[in-house]
PDB file of C-alpha atoms in Angstrom:
ATOM      1  CA  GLU A 656       0.000   0.000   0.000  1.00  0.00           C
ATOM      2  CA  ALA A 657       1.308   3.417  -0.993  1.00  0.00           C
ATOM      3  CA  GLN A 658       1.708   5.508   2.106  1.00  0.00           C
ATOM      4  CA  VAL A 659       3.601   8.032   4.172  1.00  0.00           C
ATOM      5  CA  THR A 660       4.350   6.903   7.697  1.00  0.00           C
ATOM      6  CA  GLN A 661       5.359   8.975  10.692  1.00  0.00           C
ATOM      7  CA  ASN A 662       6.658   7.997  14.091  1.00  0.00           C
ATOM      8  CA  PRO A 663       5.843   8.560  16.802  1.00  0.00           C
ATOM      9  CA  ARG A 664       2.181   9.503  16.440  1.00  0.00           C
ATOM     10  CA  TYR A 665       2.094  11.120  19.860  1.00  0.00           C
ATOM     11  CA  LEU A 666       4.929  12.538  21.902  1.00  0.00           C
ATOM     12  CA  ILE A 667       5.124  14.472  25.145  1.00  0.00           C
ATOM     13  CA  THR A 668       8.534  15.846  26.011  1.00  0.00           C
ATOM     14  CA  VAL A 669      10.191  18.567  28.035  1.00  0.00           C
ATOM     15  CA  THR A 670      11.900  21.756  26.988  1.00  0.00           C
ATOM     16  CA  GLY A 671      15.400  21.261  25.658  1.00  0.00           C
ATOM     17  CA  LYS A 672      15.316  17.490  25.164  1.00  0.00           C
ATOM     18  CA  LYS A 673      16.323  16.706  21.594  1.00  0.00           C
ATOM     19  CA  LEU A 674      13.855  14.675  19.579  1.00  0.00           C
ATOM     20  CA  THR A 675      13.418  13.297  16.085  1.00  0.00           C
ATOM     21  CA  VAL A 676      10.192  12.599  14.248  1.00  0.00           C
ATOM     22  CA  THR A 677      10.693  10.113  11.463  1.00  0.00           C
ATOM     23  CA  CYS A 678       8.965  10.169   8.095  1.00  0.00           C
ATOM     24  CA  SER A 679       9.123   7.500   5.442  1.00  0.00           C
ATOM     25  CA  GLN A 680       7.388   7.063   2.083  1.00  0.00           C
ATOM     26  CA  ASN A 681       7.250   3.989  -0.129  1.00  0.00           C
ATOM     27  CA  MET A 682       6.273   5.686  -3.397  1.00  0.00           C
ATOM     28  CA  ASN A 683       9.749   6.636  -4.583  1.00  0.00           C
ATOM     29  CA  HIS A 684       8.768  10.304  -4.443  1.00  0.00           C
ATOM     30  CA  GLU A 685      11.440  12.913  -4.930  1.00  0.00           C
ATOM     31  CA  TYR A 686       9.696  15.767  -3.132  1.00  0.00           C
ATOM     32  CA  MET A 687       9.081  15.620   0.619  1.00  0.00           C
ATOM     33  CA  SER A 688       8.084  18.268   3.102  1.00  0.00           C
ATOM     34  CA  TRP A 689       7.139  18.934   6.710  1.00  0.00           C
ATOM     35  CA  TYR A 690       4.234  21.041   7.918  1.00  0.00           C
ATOM     36  CA  ARG A 691       2.946  22.108  11.268  1.00  0.00           C
ATOM     37  CA  GLN A 692      -0.743  22.690  11.920  1.00  0.00           C
ATOM     38  CA  ASP A 693      -1.920  25.180  14.497  1.00  0.00           C
ATOM     39  CA  PRO A 694      -5.505  26.332  15.205  1.00  0.00           C
ATOM     40  CA  GLY A 695      -6.509  29.284  13.073  1.00  0.00           C
ATOM     41  CA  LEU A 696      -3.308  29.124  11.028  1.00  0.00           C
ATOM     42  CA  GLY A 697      -3.854  26.089   8.841  1.00  0.00           C
ATOM     43  CA  LEU A 698      -0.767  24.194   7.784  1.00  0.00           C
ATOM     44  CA  ARG A 699       2.528  25.975   7.403  1.00  0.00           C
ATOM     45  CA  GLN A 700       5.545  24.500   5.701  1.00  0.00           C
ATOM     46  CA  ILE A 701       8.636  24.013   7.853  1.00  0.00           C
ATOM     47  CA  TYR A 702      11.147  22.491   5.434  1.00  0.00           C
ATOM     48  CA  TYR A 703      11.066  20.751   2.110  1.00  0.00           C
ATOM     49  CA  SER A 704      13.373  18.574   0.055  1.00  0.00           C
ATOM     50  CA  MET A 705      13.469  18.298  -3.704  1.00  0.00           C
ATOM     51  CA  ASN A 706      15.708  15.228  -3.681  1.00  0.00           C
ATOM     52  CA  VAL A 707      18.400  13.420  -1.725  1.00  0.00           C
ATOM     53  CA  GLU A 708      20.787  15.854  -0.029  1.00  0.00           C
ATOM     54  CA  VAL A 709      18.701  18.818  -1.242  1.00  0.00           C
ATOM     55  CA  THR A 710      16.720  20.618   1.456  1.00  0.00           C
ATOM     56  CA  ASP A 711      15.411  24.141   1.866  1.00  0.00           C
ATOM     57  CA  LYS A 712      13.544  26.264   4.367  1.00  0.00           C
ATOM     58  CA  GLY A 713       9.811  26.713   4.241  1.00  0.00           C
ATOM     59  CA  ASP A 714       7.804  29.403   5.955  1.00  0.00           C
ATOM     60  CA  VAL A 715       8.560  28.531   9.590  1.00  0.00           C
ATOM     61  CA  PRO A 716      11.972  26.803   9.803  1.00  0.00           C
ATOM     62  CA  GLU A 717      13.241  28.308  13.052  1.00  0.00           C
ATOM     63  CA  GLY A 718      14.029  25.685  15.679  1.00  0.00           C
ATOM     64  CA  TYR A 719      13.920  22.762  13.248  1.00  0.00           C
ATOM     65  CA  LYS A 720      16.409  20.758  11.229  1.00  0.00           C
ATOM     66  CA  VAL A 721      15.930  18.129   8.564  1.00  0.00           C
ATOM     67  CA  SER A 722      18.071  15.728   6.603  1.00  0.00           C
ATOM     68  CA  ARG A 723      17.548  13.748   3.412  1.00  0.00           C
ATOM     69  CA  LYS A 724      20.182  11.050   3.207  1.00  0.00           C
ATOM     70  CA  GLU A 725      17.899   8.555   1.525  1.00  0.00           C
ATOM     71  CA  LYS A 726      15.072   9.136  -0.889  1.00  0.00           C
ATOM     72  CA  ARG A 727      12.438   7.468   1.256  1.00  0.00           C
ATOM     73  CA  ASN A 728      13.231   9.125   4.612  1.00  0.00           C
ATOM     74  CA  PHE A 729      12.936  12.728   5.746  1.00  0.00           C
ATOM     75  CA  PRO A 730      13.316  13.076   9.523  1.00  0.00           C
ATOM     76  CA  LEU A 731      12.422  16.247  11.394  1.00  0.00           C
ATOM     77  CA  ILE A 732      14.790  17.141  14.197  1.00  0.00           C
ATOM     78  CA  LEU A 733      14.109  19.456  17.117  1.00  0.00           C
ATOM     79  CA  GLU A 734      17.468  20.003  18.769  1.00  0.00           C
ATOM     80  CA  SER A 735      16.121  21.997  21.708  1.00  0.00           C
ATOM     81  CA  PRO A 736      12.330  21.895  21.725  1.00  0.00           C
ATOM     82  CA  SER A 737      10.379  24.753  23.263  1.00  0.00           C
ATOM     83  CA  PRO A 738       6.704  25.003  24.246  1.00  0.00           C
ATOM     84  CA  ASN A 739       5.898  27.079  21.150  1.00  0.00           C
ATOM     85  CA  GLN A 740       6.725  24.004  19.082  1.00  0.00           C
ATOM     86  CA  THR A 741       3.759  22.181  20.575  1.00  0.00           C
ATOM     87  CA  SER A 742       1.779  21.397  17.457  1.00  0.00           C
ATOM     88  CA  LEU A 743       0.488  18.772  15.056  1.00  0.00           C
ATOM     89  CA  TYR A 744       3.109  17.856  12.477  1.00  0.00           C
ATOM     90  CA  PHE A 745       2.544  16.371   9.045  1.00  0.00           C
ATOM     91  CA  CYS A 746       5.025  14.892   6.628  1.00  0.00           C
ATOM     92  CA  ALA A 747       4.110  14.817   2.951  1.00  0.00           C
ATOM     93  CA  SER A 748       5.540  13.574  -0.315  1.00  0.00           C
ATOM     94  CA  ARG A 749       4.807  13.815  -4.013  1.00  0.00           C
ATOM     95  CA  ASP A 750       6.386  12.919  -7.291  1.00  0.00           C
ATOM     96  CA  ARG A 751       8.305  15.447  -9.339  1.00  0.00           C
ATOM     97  CA  GLY A 752       6.198  17.532 -11.671  1.00  0.00           C
ATOM     98  CA  GLU A 753       3.444  20.036 -11.259  1.00  0.00           C
ATOM     99  CA  VAL A 754       0.408  17.809 -11.608  1.00  0.00           C
ATOM    100  CA  HIS A 755       1.151  15.291  -8.927  1.00  0.00           C
ATOM    101  CA  GLU A 756      -0.850  15.370  -5.737  1.00  0.00           C
ATOM    102  CA  GLN A 757       0.755  15.478  -2.344  1.00  0.00           C
ATOM    103  CA  PHE A 758       0.303  12.527   0.025  1.00  0.00           C
ATOM    104  CA  PHE A 759       0.213  13.225   3.747  1.00  0.00           C
ATOM    105  CA  GLY A 760       1.242  11.136   6.679  1.00  0.00           C
ATOM    106  CA  PRO A 761      -1.130  10.566   9.607  1.00  0.00           C
ATOM    107  CA  GLY A 762       0.391  13.312  11.740  1.00  0.00           C
ATOM    108  CA  THR A 763       2.431  13.519  14.931  1.00  0.00           C
ATOM    109  CA  ARG A 764       0.963  15.281  17.932  1.00  0.00           C
ATOM    110  CA  LEU A 765       3.848  16.873  19.853  1.00  0.00           C
ATOM    111  CA  THR A 766       3.550  18.477  23.268  1.00  0.00           C
ATOM    112  CA  VAL A 767       6.544  20.296  24.750  1.00  0.00           C
ATOM    113  CA  LEU A 768       6.222  21.026  28.452  1.00  0.00           C
TER     114      LEU A 768
ATOM    115  CA  ALA B 250       3.696  35.396  -2.986  1.00  0.00           C
ATOM    116  CA  GLN B 251       0.852  32.960  -3.152  1.00  0.00           C
ATOM    117  CA  SER B 252      -1.767  32.965  -0.412  1.00  0.00           C
ATOM    118  CA  VAL B 253      -5.138  31.466   0.365  1.00  0.00           C
ATOM    119  CA  THR B 254      -8.017  32.955   2.312  1.00  0.00           C
ATOM    120  CA  GLN B 255     -10.907  30.990   3.716  1.00  0.00           C
ATOM    121  CA  PRO B 256     -13.288  33.675   5.000  1.00  0.00           C
ATOM    122  CA  ASP B 257     -15.453  31.371   7.102  1.00  0.00           C
ATOM    123  CA  ILE B 258     -13.877  29.952  10.226  1.00  0.00           C
ATOM    124  CA  HIS B 259     -16.881  27.872  11.196  1.00  0.00           C
ATOM    125  CA  ILE B 260     -20.050  26.822   9.384  1.00  0.00           C
ATOM    126  CA  THR B 261     -22.998  24.927  10.828  1.00  0.00           C
ATOM    127  CA  VAL B 262     -25.304  23.152   8.428  1.00  0.00           C
ATOM    128  CA  SER B 263     -28.252  20.818   8.839  1.00  0.00           C
ATOM    129  CA  GLU B 264     -27.985  17.273   7.580  1.00  0.00           C
ATOM    130  CA  GLY B 265     -29.398  17.086   4.068  1.00  0.00           C
ATOM    131  CA  ALA B 266     -28.847  20.775   3.393  1.00  0.00           C
ATOM    132  CA  SER B 267     -26.407  22.124   0.858  1.00  0.00           C
ATOM    133  CA  LEU B 268     -22.926  23.299   1.777  1.00  0.00           C
ATOM    134  CA  GLU B 269     -20.638  25.854   0.205  1.00  0.00           C
ATOM    135  CA  LEU B 270     -17.172  26.673   1.506  1.00  0.00           C
ATOM    136  CA  ARG B 271     -15.419  29.727   0.192  1.00  0.00           C
ATOM    137  CA  CYS B 272     -11.818  29.973  -0.903  1.00  0.00           C
ATOM    138  CA  ASN B 273     -10.009  32.932  -2.416  1.00  0.00           C
ATOM    139  CA  TYR B 274      -6.444  32.762  -3.604  1.00  0.00           C
ATOM    140  CA  SER B 275      -3.726  35.134  -4.588  1.00  0.00           C
ATOM    141  CA  TYR B 276      -1.351  33.887  -7.225  1.00  0.00           C
ATOM    142  CA  GLY B 277       0.182  35.454 -10.298  1.00  0.00           C
ATOM    143  CA  ALA B 278      -0.072  32.627 -12.808  1.00  0.00           C
ATOM    144  CA  THR B 279      -2.526  29.812 -13.403  1.00  0.00           C
ATOM    145  CA  PRO B 280      -2.913  28.200 -10.016  1.00  0.00           C
ATOM    146  CA  TYR B 281      -2.984  24.595  -9.015  1.00  0.00           C
ATOM    147  CA  LEU B 282      -5.778  24.411  -6.451  1.00  0.00           C
ATOM    148  CA  PHE B 283      -6.760  21.768  -3.960  1.00  0.00           C
ATOM    149  CA  TRP B 284      -9.332  21.022  -1.313  1.00  0.00           C
ATOM    150  CA  TYR B 285      -8.420  18.735   1.575  1.00  0.00           C
ATOM    151  CA  VAL B 286     -10.584  17.407   4.388  1.00  0.00           C
ATOM    152  CA  GLN B 287      -9.418  16.524   7.869  1.00  0.00           C
ATOM    153  CA  SER B 288     -11.777  14.488  10.009  1.00  0.00           C
ATOM    154  CA  PRO B 289     -11.304  14.726  13.775  1.00  0.00           C
ATOM    155  CA  GLY B 290      -8.049  13.105  14.817  1.00  0.00           C
ATOM    156  CA  GLN B 291      -7.193  12.159  11.258  1.00  0.00           C
ATOM    157  CA  GLY B 292      -4.730  13.213   8.605  1.00  0.00           C
ATOM    158  CA  LEU B 293      -5.520  15.114   5.437  1.00  0.00           C
ATOM    159  CA  GLN B 294      -7.429  13.565   2.582  1.00  0.00           C
ATOM    160  CA  LEU B 295      -7.533  15.083  -0.876  1.00  0.00           C
ATOM    161  CA  LEU B 296     -11.098  15.861  -1.966  1.00  0.00           C
ATOM    162  CA  LEU B 297     -10.376  17.308  -5.388  1.00  0.00           C
ATOM    163  CA  LYS B 298      -7.886  19.308  -7.408  1.00  0.00           C
ATOM    164  CA  TYR B 299      -7.818  21.753 -10.277  1.00  0.00           C
ATOM    165  CA  PHE B 300      -4.908  22.049 -12.659  1.00  0.00           C
ATOM    166  CA  SER B 301      -6.465  23.182 -15.917  1.00  0.00           C
ATOM    167  CA  GLY B 302      -9.386  22.575 -18.248  1.00  0.00           C
ATOM    168  CA  ASP B 303     -12.969  22.327 -17.087  1.00  0.00           C
ATOM    169  CA  THR B 304     -13.529  24.849 -14.323  1.00  0.00           C
ATOM    170  CA  LEU B 305     -16.016  22.615 -12.511  1.00  0.00           C
ATOM    171  CA  VAL B 306     -14.205  19.712 -10.928  1.00  0.00           C
ATOM    172  CA  GLN B 307     -15.718  16.688  -9.276  1.00  0.00           C
ATOM    173  CA  GLY B 308     -14.190  15.084  -6.247  1.00  0.00           C
ATOM    174  CA  ILE B 309     -14.756  12.278  -3.837  1.00  0.00           C
ATOM    175  CA  LYS B 310     -17.624  12.010  -1.352  1.00  0.00           C
ATOM    176  CA  GLY B 311     -19.969  13.968  -3.615  1.00  0.00           C
ATOM    177  CA  PHE B 312     -18.018  17.235  -3.474  1.00  0.00           C
ATOM    178  CA  GLU B 313     -17.392  19.569  -6.360  1.00  0.00           C
ATOM    179  CA  ALA B 314     -15.582  22.866  -6.743  1.00  0.00           C
ATOM    180  CA  GLU B 315     -15.691  25.637  -9.292  1.00  0.00           C
ATOM    181  CA  PHE B 316     -12.666  27.646 -10.357  1.00  0.00           C
ATOM    182  CA  LYS B 317     -13.474  31.265 -11.198  1.00  0.00           C
ATOM    183  CA  ARG B 318     -10.444  33.133 -12.408  1.00  0.00           C
ATOM    184  CA  SER B 319     -12.216  36.500 -12.505  1.00  0.00           C
ATOM    185  CA  GLN B 320     -13.028  36.206  -8.804  1.00  0.00           C
ATOM    186  CA  SER B 321      -9.846  34.366  -7.786  1.00  0.00           C
ATOM    187  CA  SER B 322     -12.061  31.817  -6.112  1.00  0.00           C
ATOM    188  CA  PHE B 323     -12.286  28.062  -5.817  1.00  0.00           C
ATOM    189  CA  ASN B 324     -15.390  27.360  -3.757  1.00  0.00           C
ATOM    190  CA  LEU B 325     -16.285  23.890  -2.587  1.00  0.00           C
ATOM    191  CA  ARG B 326     -19.872  22.640  -2.713  1.00  0.00           C
ATOM    192  CA  LYS B 327     -21.939  19.646  -1.770  1.00  0.00           C
ATOM    193  CA  PRO B 328     -25.659  19.432  -2.578  1.00  0.00           C
ATOM    194  CA  SER B 329     -26.678  17.351   0.452  1.00  0.00           C
ATOM    195  CA  VAL B 330     -24.550  17.088   3.557  1.00  0.00           C
ATOM    196  CA  HIS B 331     -24.222  13.914   5.612  1.00  0.00           C
ATOM    197  CA  TRP B 332     -23.316  13.789   9.294  1.00  0.00           C
ATOM    198  CA  SER B 333     -19.980  12.236   8.317  1.00  0.00           C
ATOM    199  CA  ASP B 334     -19.028  15.448   6.500  1.00  0.00           C
ATOM    200  CA  ALA B 335     -18.382  17.132   9.833  1.00  0.00           C
ATOM    201  CA  ALA B 336     -14.689  17.961   9.582  1.00  0.00           C
ATOM    202  CA  GLU B 337     -12.214  20.707   8.898  1.00  0.00           C
ATOM    203  CA  TYR B 338     -11.705  21.696   5.279  1.00  0.00           C
ATOM    204  CA  PHE B 339      -8.607  23.286   3.839  1.00  0.00           C
ATOM    205  CA  CYS B 340      -8.145  25.033   0.535  1.00  0.00           C
ATOM    206  CA  ALA B 341      -4.604  25.121  -0.848  1.00  0.00           C
ATOM    207  CA  VAL B 342      -2.719  26.613  -3.784  1.00  0.00           C
ATOM    208  CA  ARG B 343       0.559  25.361  -5.144  1.00  0.00           C
ATOM    209  CA  ASP B 344       3.429  26.481  -7.282  1.00  0.00           C
ATOM    210  CA  TYR B 345       6.661  25.015  -5.913  1.00  0.00           C
ATOM    211  CA  LYS B 346       5.074  24.531  -2.486  1.00  0.00           C
ATOM    212  CA  LEU B 347       1.613  24.023  -1.099  1.00  0.00           C
ATOM    213  CA  SER B 348       0.132  26.997   0.776  1.00  0.00           C
ATOM    214  CA  PHE B 349      -2.932  26.378   2.891  1.00  0.00           C
ATOM    215  CA  GLY B 350      -5.771  28.519   4.072  1.00  0.00           C
ATOM    216  CA  ALA B 351      -6.583  28.634   7.777  1.00  0.00           C
ATOM    217  CA  GLY B 352      -9.374  26.121   7.374  1.00  0.00           C
ATOM    218  CA  THR B 353     -13.151  26.025   7.811  1.00  0.00           C
ATOM    219  CA  THR B 354     -14.700  23.814  10.445  1.00  0.00           C
ATOM    220  CA  VAL B 355     -18.018  22.295   9.415  1.00  0.00           C
ATOM    221  CA  THR B 356     -20.519  21.171  12.024  1.00  0.00           C
ATOM    222  CA  VAL B 357     -23.494  19.096  10.898  1.00  0.00           C
ATOM    223  CA  ARG B 358     -26.631  19.187  13.020  1.00  0.00           C
ATOM    224  CA  ALA B 359     -29.284  16.520  12.879  1.00  0.00           C
TER     225      ALA B 359
END
């Protein structure tokens, strides 16, 4: 089954404790991205990657890092989480080209205390 | 820069009644437009998309949307709402990235 998976689905952590949210897709997509969803703000892009070893900032990159060492994986790293990073996070992927739809993962609910 | 506005934060509709969700976009060229639905506690599901051609597009779950270039709008409609349509709906526009509106929450009353 074609899908985007994220782990963990739920995470409660404390300020300053480094964490990684994994994202993996099995569709051989070149383009992957991370979004955060906050009430009243919709989804905002954090980082995106056009291909392996190619990443770039989205609209709200501060406090986040990403890496793209393999085509299928695109982890989101919070080196020193803060409470304002409490949010719902979505990973997404799509094939190269304008007409391809974006597939979303199930989301990761992160709470930073 | 591209942007999307969903003017209605919350809409309440009776089951069986029609539904229309508004979406206005700002984008210089021909836009690629999308509507997604997010049921409570779930991820995002694509309802429909517009890339070119016929300005009235049909989607899943009985939804349709009409692209009106003159009004920079891409409104979503459903003729008869079911209780399972209660969800949050997001309009999005894409060039190299997907930009979302703030969302409209739909409540369905019996």
